[in-house]
Amino acid sequence: MRVPFLDLMAQYRAYQGELDQAMRQVFESCAFAGGPFVDKFEGEFARFCECDWAVGVGSGTEALRLTLHTLGVGPGDEVITVPNSFIATAEAISWCGAKPVFVDVRPDTYTLDPDRLEAAISARTKALIPVHLFGQTADMDPIAAVAAAHDLIVIEDACQAHGARYQGRRAGSLGWAGCFSFYPGKNLGAYGEAGAVTTNDANLAERLRLLRDHGQSQRYRHQLVGCNSRMDGLQAAVLTVKLRYLESSNQARSRVAQLYNRLLTQVPGVSTPQQGEYRDHIHHVYAIRTPNRDGLARHLLDHGIGCGIHYPVPIHLQPAYLDLGLGEGSFPVAERCAREFLSLPIYPELTEDQVNIVVRHIAEFVSGQADHLPVNPMSGDGHNEA
Ligand SMILES: *Cc1c(COP(=O)(O)O)cnc(C)c1O
C-alpha cells in the first residue's frame, strides 16, 4: 500500500460540495481581484486569529515583505530571524534591502533560541521575525521581553501555524503583525497562491491595504508607491469554506502526530518532535530526526511511502546567501537539523492503518542497519509527548 506525503485530493473530496458552490458564487459575481469575498474572509480570519484585522495579500512571502516595508525597513538595516526556515523569511528581508541576521534554534523545539537573541542585536537591528516552525510557535514571551528592552518590533512568521496557540493566545496575535501563507499544502491552503497579515494595529492594516493595491485609496488616486499583491476572490471563497474546518482538521493532524509519537517510541535511533510548554502544536510537518536520514528516506520512497526534508540546506548555506560569509559551523543546531530531519506523511485524512505502515517501514529499515546505532545526543532526546 502506498502512502502519499500529502493528499490534497482527499481534502477536496471531503468538502467538494461546499467548495464547488463557493467557487461558482465567485464566477457568477465576477468578483475576482479583491472584493466582497476577500472582505468576508479577512473578517473571519481575523476573528479566528483573535486579532482586530486581517489583510489578504498575494502570498506569505508578500505578507512578510509588505509588513517589513510598512515598518520602513531598508538598506543599512538588519532583521533577525532563524536559518532553519523556508527561504522566504530571509528573502522578504533582502527584498527590502536589509540584511538578514540569523540566530540558531533550540535543539528541542527547533524554534528561535531566546538565549542567543541578545548577542545578535546591533544598532542596526530593526525587527525580529521568529518562525513558528512545523506548526509550533516560537517561545514568544522571552523573545518579546528582549525585543521590548531594545525597542524592536516583532513580526511572526506564522506561515506554518494557522490556529497554533502560545500561552493560550493564537499565532498571529503574538507580535505586532502575523504573516500567514495559504499555499495549497499549508494547514489552511488555497487553490492557488494567497497570504494574509494579522494585526491589532489599525494603522498597519490601513497601510497594507494601500500597499497591496498600488497605493490607491480611490481608483487612480495613489497615496504611496505600492504594488499588486491583492488576494483573489476565488482564493478567498475557498479559504472561507476551509476555515470552518481548520480547527477539526488541526485536531485530526494532532491525533496522527500522537499516534506516530507512540509507535515510534519503540524504534531506536529515531527522535520524535517535542512540544514546548504552553504551546498548542498544529502539526503542519511531522519531522523526525535520525542519523542515517538519507538511507531511511530512500528506503521509504522505495516502498511507496512519501517523505520530505524541511529543509535540506539551511538558509545561510544556500548559494543565494553566500555573500553573507557565514560558513558551515555558524549555526550548529540548524545545520544538524538539516542533516537529520525527515518529514513523514501527515494530513487530516491520513488513516491509522497508513500510519502503521509508515512506522513498520521505518522499523524495518532501522533493524536492518548495523548492529550498533549511533547515539543521538542533541537534545533531551526523545520521546516525550507520547
Ligand atoms: C510557506 C512559507 C512561507 C512563504 O509563503 P508563500 O505563500 O509560499 O509565499 C514563508 N515562511 C514559511 C515559514 C513558510 O512555511
Short mmCIF file of C-alpha atoms and ligand atoms in Angstrom, two decimals:
data_model
loop_
_atom_site.label_atom_id
_atom_site.label_comp_id
_atom_site.label_asym_id
_atom_site.label_seq_id
_atom_site.Cartn_x
_atom_site.Cartn_y
_atom_site.Cartn_z
CA MET A 1 0.00 0.00 0.00
CA ARG A 2 1.33 3.43 -0.97
CA VAL A 3 1.15 6.32 1.46
CA PRO A 4 1.44 9.74 -0.19
CA PHE A 5 3.26 12.54 1.62
CA LEU A 6 0.26 14.82 1.13
CA ASP A 7 -3.21 14.17 -0.27
CA LEU A 8 -4.91 17.40 -1.32
CA MET A 9 -7.50 15.43 -3.30
CA ALA A 10 -8.79 13.74 -0.13
CA GLN A 11 -9.46 17.17 1.36
CA TYR A 12 -11.20 18.42 -1.78
CA ARG A 13 -13.44 15.34 -1.77
CA ALA A 14 -14.32 15.96 1.88
CA TYR A 15 -15.72 19.46 1.24
CA GLN A 16 -16.34 19.27 -2.50
CA GLY A 17 -19.98 20.37 -2.46
CA GLU A 18 -19.30 23.48 -0.44
CA LEU A 19 -16.11 24.34 -2.32
CA ASP A 20 -17.72 23.98 -5.74
CA GLN A 21 -20.63 26.15 -4.66
CA ALA A 22 -18.33 28.81 -3.19
CA MET A 23 -16.29 28.97 -6.40
CA ARG A 24 -19.44 29.17 -8.53
CA GLN A 25 -20.58 32.17 -6.49
CA VAL A 26 -17.35 33.95 -7.38
CA PHE A 27 -17.77 33.15 -11.08
CA GLU A 28 -21.33 34.39 -11.02
CA SER A 29 -20.47 37.69 -9.35
CA CYS A 30 -17.15 38.12 -11.22
CA ALA A 31 -15.51 39.49 -8.05
CA PHE A 32 -12.10 38.13 -8.96
CA ALA A 33 -9.50 40.63 -7.68
CA GLY A 34 -10.12 41.79 -4.14
CA GLY A 35 -13.81 42.49 -3.45
CA PRO A 36 -16.52 41.10 -1.18
CA PHE A 37 -15.23 37.52 -0.89
CA VAL A 38 -11.88 38.85 0.26
CA ASP A 39 -13.54 41.23 2.76
CA LYS A 40 -15.55 38.34 4.19
CA PHE A 41 -12.55 36.06 4.53
CA GLU A 42 -10.49 38.82 6.15
CA GLY A 43 -13.15 39.36 8.81
CA GLU A 44 -13.42 35.67 9.58
CA PHE A 45 -9.71 35.02 9.59
CA ALA A 46 -9.10 38.00 11.91
CA ARG A 47 -11.70 36.59 14.30
CA PHE A 48 -10.13 33.14 14.10
CA CYS A 49 -6.71 34.59 14.96
CA GLU A 50 -8.22 36.69 17.75
CA CYS A 51 -6.95 39.87 16.09
CA ASP A 52 -8.67 43.09 15.07
CA TRP A 53 -7.54 42.97 11.45
CA ALA A 54 -6.51 40.60 8.70
CA VAL A 55 -5.36 41.91 5.33
CA GLY A 56 -5.33 39.45 2.44
CA VAL A 57 -2.32 39.60 0.12
CA GLY A 58 -0.83 37.60 -2.73
CA SER A 59 1.31 35.14 -0.71
CA GLY A 60 3.05 34.53 2.59
CA THR A 61 6.25 35.93 1.15
CA GLU A 62 4.39 39.14 0.25
CA ALA A 63 2.83 39.28 3.72
CA LEU A 64 6.35 39.35 5.20
CA ARG A 65 7.81 41.74 2.61
CA LEU A 66 4.98 44.28 2.79
CA THR A 67 4.94 44.23 6.59
CA LEU A 68 8.69 44.95 6.70
CA HIS A 69 8.25 47.68 4.09
CA THR A 70 5.50 49.29 6.15
CA LEU A 71 7.92 49.44 9.04
CA GLY A 72 10.36 51.37 6.85
CA VAL A 73 12.95 48.57 6.85
CA GLY A 74 15.52 49.24 4.13
CA PRO A 75 19.21 49.39 3.19
CA GLY A 76 21.53 49.54 6.20
CA ASP A 77 19.02 47.82 8.46
CA GLU A 78 19.22 44.35 9.95
CA VAL A 79 16.36 41.98 10.70
CA ILE A 80 16.86 38.94 12.90
CA THR A 81 15.42 35.54 12.03
CA VAL A 82 16.42 31.85 12.05
CA PRO A 83 18.45 29.86 9.50
CA ASN A 84 16.14 26.81 9.51
CA SER A 85 13.11 28.24 7.76
CA PHE A 86 11.77 28.26 4.25
CA ILE A 87 13.92 30.76 2.37
CA ALA A 88 11.01 33.22 2.01
CA THR A 89 11.58 34.57 5.54
CA ALA A 90 15.07 35.77 4.60
CA GLU A 91 14.05 36.78 1.07
CA ALA A 92 11.46 39.21 2.41
CA ILE A 93 14.20 40.91 4.43
CA SER A 94 16.59 41.02 1.46
CA TRP A 95 13.94 42.39 -0.92
CA CYS A 96 13.50 45.38 1.40
CA GLY A 97 17.24 45.99 1.01
CA ALA A 98 18.02 44.95 4.58
CA LYS A 99 20.35 42.23 5.84
CA PRO A 100 19.07 39.01 7.45
CA VAL A 101 20.89 38.18 10.69
CA PHE A 102 20.43 34.64 11.91
CA VAL A 103 20.05 33.23 15.41
CA ASP A 104 20.32 29.48 15.98
CA VAL A 105 17.33 27.48 17.21
CA ARG A 106 16.67 25.41 20.31
CA PRO A 107 17.60 21.74 19.95
CA ASP A 108 14.29 20.55 21.40
CA THR A 109 11.67 22.67 19.62
CA TYR A 110 13.71 23.89 16.62
CA THR A 111 12.41 27.46 17.10
CA LEU A 112 14.43 30.63 17.80
CA ASP A 113 16.57 30.25 20.91
CA PRO A 114 15.76 33.28 23.09
CA ASP A 115 19.05 32.84 25.00
CA ARG A 116 21.02 33.59 21.83
CA LEU A 117 18.95 36.58 20.77
CA GLU A 118 20.65 39.38 22.68
CA ALA A 119 24.04 38.64 21.10
CA ALA A 120 22.64 39.12 17.59
CA ILE A 121 21.19 42.57 18.21
CA SER A 122 23.10 45.59 16.90
CA ALA A 123 22.43 49.31 16.50
CA ARG A 124 21.12 48.50 13.02
CA THR A 125 18.55 45.91 14.11
CA LYS A 126 15.02 46.99 13.20
CA ALA A 127 12.86 43.93 13.77
CA LEU A 128 12.75 40.27 14.75
CA ILE A 129 10.98 37.56 12.78
CA PRO A 130 10.64 34.39 14.86
CA VAL A 131 9.36 31.47 12.76
CA HIS A 132 6.63 29.18 14.10
CA LEU A 133 8.19 26.06 12.60
CA PHE A 134 6.20 22.96 11.64
CA GLY A 135 3.07 24.20 13.42
CA GLN A 136 4.54 25.14 16.78
CA THR A 137 5.03 28.75 17.86
CA ALA A 138 8.39 30.13 18.87
CA ASP A 139 8.84 30.81 22.61
CA MET A 140 7.34 34.28 22.31
CA ASP A 141 7.40 35.68 25.87
CA PRO A 142 11.19 35.72 26.33
CA ILE A 143 11.56 36.93 22.73
CA ALA A 144 9.11 39.78 23.39
CA ALA A 145 11.00 40.71 26.57
CA VAL A 146 14.31 41.05 24.71
CA ALA A 147 12.58 42.94 21.89
CA ALA A 148 10.97 45.37 24.33
CA ALA A 149 14.27 46.03 26.08
CA HIS A 150 15.78 47.06 22.72
CA ASP A 151 12.72 48.76 21.31
CA LEU A 152 12.41 46.25 18.47
CA ILE A 153 9.31 45.20 16.55
CA VAL A 154 8.33 41.51 16.49
CA ILE A 155 6.78 40.08 13.32
CA GLU A 156 5.61 36.47 13.44
CA ASP A 157 6.29 34.19 10.51
CA ALA A 158 3.08 32.23 11.11
CA CYS A 159 3.06 30.64 7.65
CA GLN A 160 3.06 27.15 9.24
CA ALA A 161 0.94 27.93 12.29
CA HIS A 162 -2.71 28.60 11.39
CA GLY A 163 -4.52 28.01 14.67
CA ALA A 164 -1.49 27.24 16.86
CA ARG A 165 -1.51 28.75 20.34
CA TYR A 166 1.11 30.02 22.78
CA GLN A 167 0.07 30.54 26.40
CA GLY A 168 -3.49 30.26 25.16
CA ARG A 169 -3.05 33.03 22.58
CA ARG A 170 -3.36 32.44 18.87
CA ALA A 171 -0.45 32.60 16.45
CA GLY A 172 -0.84 35.84 14.53
CA SER A 173 -1.79 37.74 17.70
CA LEU A 174 1.57 37.35 19.44
CA GLY A 175 3.54 40.19 17.86
CA TRP A 176 2.98 43.46 16.04
CA ALA A 177 1.98 41.52 12.94
CA GLY A 178 1.44 37.89 11.98
CA CYS A 179 2.28 36.77 8.45
CA PHE A 180 0.40 33.80 7.01
CA SER A 181 0.69 31.79 3.82
CA PHE A 182 -2.20 29.91 2.25
CA TYR A 183 -0.04 27.96 -0.18
CA PRO A 184 -2.04 24.81 -1.06
CA GLY A 185 -0.10 22.45 1.23
CA LYS A 186 -0.37 24.58 4.39
CA ASN A 187 -2.86 23.66 7.12
CA LEU A 188 -5.18 26.31 5.67
CA GLY A 189 -4.47 26.11 1.95
CA ALA A 190 -5.91 27.98 -1.04
CA TYR A 191 -6.35 26.62 -4.56
CA GLY A 192 -3.55 28.86 -5.78
CA GLU A 193 -1.43 31.49 -4.06
CA ALA A 194 -2.55 33.66 -1.16
CA GLY A 195 -1.39 35.13 2.14
CA ALA A 196 -2.51 37.47 4.91
CA VAL A 197 -1.22 39.74 7.64
CA THR A 198 -2.99 39.84 11.01
CA THR A 199 -2.59 42.73 13.46
CA ASN A 200 -4.27 44.81 16.13
CA ASP A 201 -2.70 47.97 14.68
CA ALA A 202 -5.36 49.70 12.57
CA ASN A 203 -2.71 51.91 11.02
CA LEU A 204 -0.68 48.91 9.81
CA ALA A 205 -3.81 47.31 8.36
CA GLU A 206 -4.67 50.51 6.51
CA ARG A 207 -1.14 50.89 5.12
CA LEU A 208 -1.12 47.27 3.94
CA ARG A 209 -4.48 47.72 2.19
CA LEU A 210 -2.98 50.64 0.30
CA LEU A 211 0.32 48.96 -0.49
CA ARG A 212 -1.20 45.76 -1.87
CA ASP A 213 -3.33 47.77 -4.31
CA HIS A 214 -0.86 50.22 -5.91
CA GLY A 215 -1.16 52.65 -3.01
CA GLN A 216 -4.61 53.73 -4.12
CA SER A 217 -7.29 54.90 -1.67
CA GLN A 218 -9.74 55.53 -4.50
CA ARG A 219 -9.41 54.28 -8.04
CA TYR A 220 -6.49 56.08 -9.73
CA ARG A 221 -5.70 58.18 -6.63
CA HIS A 222 -2.35 56.83 -5.42
CA GLN A 223 -1.23 57.86 -1.93
CA LEU A 224 2.01 55.91 -1.99
CA VAL A 225 4.09 53.68 -4.23
CA GLY A 226 2.61 50.24 -3.78
CA CYS A 227 2.45 47.07 -5.80
CA ASN A 228 -0.09 44.47 -6.86
CA SER A 229 -0.42 41.94 -4.10
CA ARG A 230 -4.19 41.63 -3.87
CA MET A 231 -5.78 38.39 -2.72
CA ASP A 232 -8.06 37.00 -5.41
CA GLY A 233 -11.73 36.32 -4.86
CA LEU A 234 -11.60 32.63 -5.71
CA GLN A 235 -8.92 32.01 -3.11
CA ALA A 236 -10.87 33.97 -0.51
CA ALA A 237 -14.02 31.95 -1.21
CA VAL A 238 -12.15 28.64 -0.96
CA LEU A 239 -10.40 29.74 2.22
CA THR A 240 -13.68 30.86 3.83
CA VAL A 241 -15.05 27.34 3.39
CA LYS A 242 -11.88 25.62 4.59
CA LEU A 243 -11.52 27.93 7.60
CA ARG A 244 -14.68 26.38 9.06
CA TYR A 245 -12.90 23.02 9.17
CA LEU A 246 -9.47 24.24 10.24
CA GLU A 247 -9.92 23.53 13.94
CA SER A 248 -11.15 19.97 13.35
CA SER A 249 -8.53 19.24 10.71
CA ASN A 250 -5.80 20.50 13.05
CA GLN A 251 -7.16 18.13 15.69
CA ALA A 252 -7.06 15.26 13.20
CA ARG A 253 -3.40 16.07 12.46
CA SER A 254 -2.75 16.10 16.18
CA ARG A 255 -4.17 12.59 16.51
CA VAL A 256 -1.88 11.41 13.70
CA ALA A 257 1.13 13.03 15.42
CA GLN A 258 0.28 11.40 18.74
CA LEU A 259 -0.02 8.01 17.07
CA TYR A 260 3.38 8.45 15.39
CA ASN A 261 4.87 9.54 18.74
CA ARG A 262 3.52 6.47 20.47
CA LEU A 263 4.54 3.97 17.80
CA LEU A 264 7.98 5.47 17.17
CA THR A 265 8.90 5.28 20.88
CA GLN A 266 9.68 1.64 20.20
CA VAL A 267 12.00 2.42 17.30
CA PRO A 268 15.62 3.07 18.32
CA GLY A 269 17.62 5.87 16.70
CA VAL A 270 14.58 7.96 15.90
CA SER A 271 13.80 11.20 17.77
CA THR A 272 10.20 12.35 17.66
CA PRO A 273 9.19 16.02 17.77
CA GLN A 274 8.90 17.69 21.15
CA GLN A 275 6.25 20.14 22.13
CA GLY A 276 7.31 23.20 24.13
CA GLU A 277 5.48 24.07 27.33
CA TYR A 278 2.36 26.19 26.84
CA ARG A 279 2.35 25.61 23.11
CA ASP A 280 -0.51 24.07 21.14
CA HIS A 281 1.07 22.44 18.11
CA ILE A 282 -0.89 22.17 14.86
CA HIS A 283 1.48 19.65 13.24
CA HIS A 284 1.92 21.19 9.83
CA VAL A 285 5.00 19.00 9.38
CA TYR A 286 5.87 15.87 11.36
CA ALA A 287 9.67 15.74 11.30
CA ILE A 288 11.67 13.02 13.00
CA ARG A 289 15.44 13.17 13.40
CA THR A 290 17.60 10.19 12.60
CA PRO A 291 21.33 9.84 11.88
CA ASN A 292 21.02 7.87 8.63
CA ARG A 293 18.33 10.15 7.26
CA ASP A 294 19.20 9.77 3.59
CA GLY A 295 19.20 5.97 3.84
CA LEU A 296 15.84 5.95 5.59
CA ALA A 297 14.35 8.38 3.06
CA ARG A 298 15.47 6.14 0.19
CA HIS A 299 14.03 3.07 1.92
CA LEU A 300 10.66 4.74 2.45
CA LEU A 301 10.44 6.11 -1.09
CA ASP A 302 11.39 2.68 -2.48
CA HIS A 303 8.42 1.24 -0.59
CA GLY A 304 5.91 3.83 -1.79
CA ILE A 305 5.98 5.95 1.37
CA GLY A 306 6.15 9.68 0.64
CA CYS A 307 8.52 11.74 2.74
CA GLY A 308 10.21 15.13 2.57
CA ILE A 309 13.03 17.20 4.07
CA HIS A 310 12.32 20.59 5.64
CA TYR A 311 14.88 21.85 4.83
CA PRO A 312 17.92 20.08 3.35
CA VAL A 313 20.14 23.22 3.28
CA PRO A 314 19.89 25.94 5.94
CA ILE A 315 19.41 29.44 4.55
CA HIS A 316 22.91 30.70 5.44
CA LEU A 317 24.48 27.89 3.37
CA GLN A 318 22.31 28.46 0.28
CA PRO A 319 24.18 29.77 -2.78
CA ALA A 320 21.84 32.78 -2.75
CA TYR A 321 23.21 33.81 0.65
CA LEU A 322 26.90 33.01 0.29
CA ASP A 323 27.64 36.74 0.30
CA LEU A 324 26.76 36.83 3.99
CA GLY A 325 30.01 34.93 4.50
CA LEU A 326 28.52 32.51 7.01
CA GLY A 327 30.17 29.12 6.59
CA GLU A 328 29.46 25.65 7.86
CA GLY A 329 29.52 25.63 11.67
CA SER A 330 27.89 29.05 12.06
CA PHE A 331 24.62 27.59 13.39
CA PRO A 332 25.29 24.04 14.57
CA VAL A 333 21.75 23.18 15.68
CA ALA A 334 20.13 24.32 12.45
CA GLU A 335 22.82 22.55 10.42
CA ARG A 336 22.28 19.33 12.29
CA CYS A 337 18.54 19.62 11.74
CA ALA A 338 19.19 19.93 8.01
CA ARG A 339 21.21 16.70 8.08
CA GLU A 340 18.85 14.66 10.26
CA PHE A 341 15.28 15.84 9.67
CA LEU A 342 12.88 13.62 7.80
CA SER A 343 9.25 14.66 7.41
CA LEU A 344 6.69 11.86 7.41
CA PRO A 345 3.24 11.93 5.79
CA ILE A 346 0.76 13.93 7.86
CA TYR A 347 -2.64 15.30 6.89
CA PRO A 348 -6.12 15.17 8.43
CA GLU A 349 -7.33 12.31 6.26
CA LEU A 350 -4.33 10.03 6.97
CA THR A 351 -5.63 6.78 8.47
CA GLU A 352 -4.33 4.79 11.41
CA ASP A 353 -3.53 1.92 9.02
CA GLN A 354 -1.40 4.24 6.91
CA VAL A 355 0.48 5.50 9.96
CA ASN A 356 1.11 1.89 10.99
CA ILE A 357 2.51 1.11 7.56
CA VAL A 358 4.86 4.11 7.64
CA VAL A 359 6.14 3.13 11.10
CA ARG A 360 6.53 -0.51 10.07
CA HIS A 361 8.79 0.51 7.17
CA ILE A 362 10.85 2.76 9.45
CA ALA A 363 11.29 -0.05 12.00
CA GLU A 364 12.21 -2.46 9.21
CA PHE A 365 14.93 -0.11 7.96
CA VAL A 366 16.31 0.52 11.44
CA SER A 367 16.50 -3.17 12.35
CA GLY A 368 18.25 -3.92 9.08
CA GLN A 369 21.00 -1.42 9.88
CA ALA A 370 24.41 -2.01 11.51
CA ASP A 371 24.08 -3.56 14.95
CA HIS A 372 25.07 -0.54 16.92
CA LEU A 373 23.18 2.60 16.19
CA PRO A 374 24.91 5.93 16.60
CA VAL A 375 23.84 7.75 19.72
CA ASN A 376 21.87 10.87 19.16
CA PRO A 377 22.73 13.27 21.95
CA MET A 378 21.49 16.57 20.53
CA SER A 379 18.63 17.19 22.89
CA GLY A 380 16.97 15.68 25.88
CA ASP A 381 16.37 13.16 23.20
CA GLY A 382 13.50 11.62 22.69
CA HIS A 383 10.19 10.57 23.06
CA ASN A 384 8.13 12.84 25.17
CA GLU A 385 4.65 14.00 24.24
CA ALA A 386 3.68 10.37 23.71
C1 LIG B 1 5.27 28.78 3.11
C2 LIG B 1 6.16 29.65 3.92
C3 LIG B 1 6.45 30.97 3.54
C4 LIG B 1 6.07 31.55 2.21
O1 LIG B 1 4.74 31.53 1.90
P1 LIG B 1 4.29 31.61 0.34
O2 LIG B 1 2.82 31.75 0.43
O3 LIG B 1 4.73 30.35 -0.31
O4 LIG B 1 4.93 32.81 -0.24
C5 LIG B 1 7.20 31.74 4.41
N1 LIG B 1 7.67 31.26 5.58
C6 LIG B 1 7.44 29.98 5.95
C7 LIG B 1 7.97 29.51 7.26
C8 LIG B 1 6.69 29.14 5.12
O5 LIG B 1 6.49 27.87 5.50
#
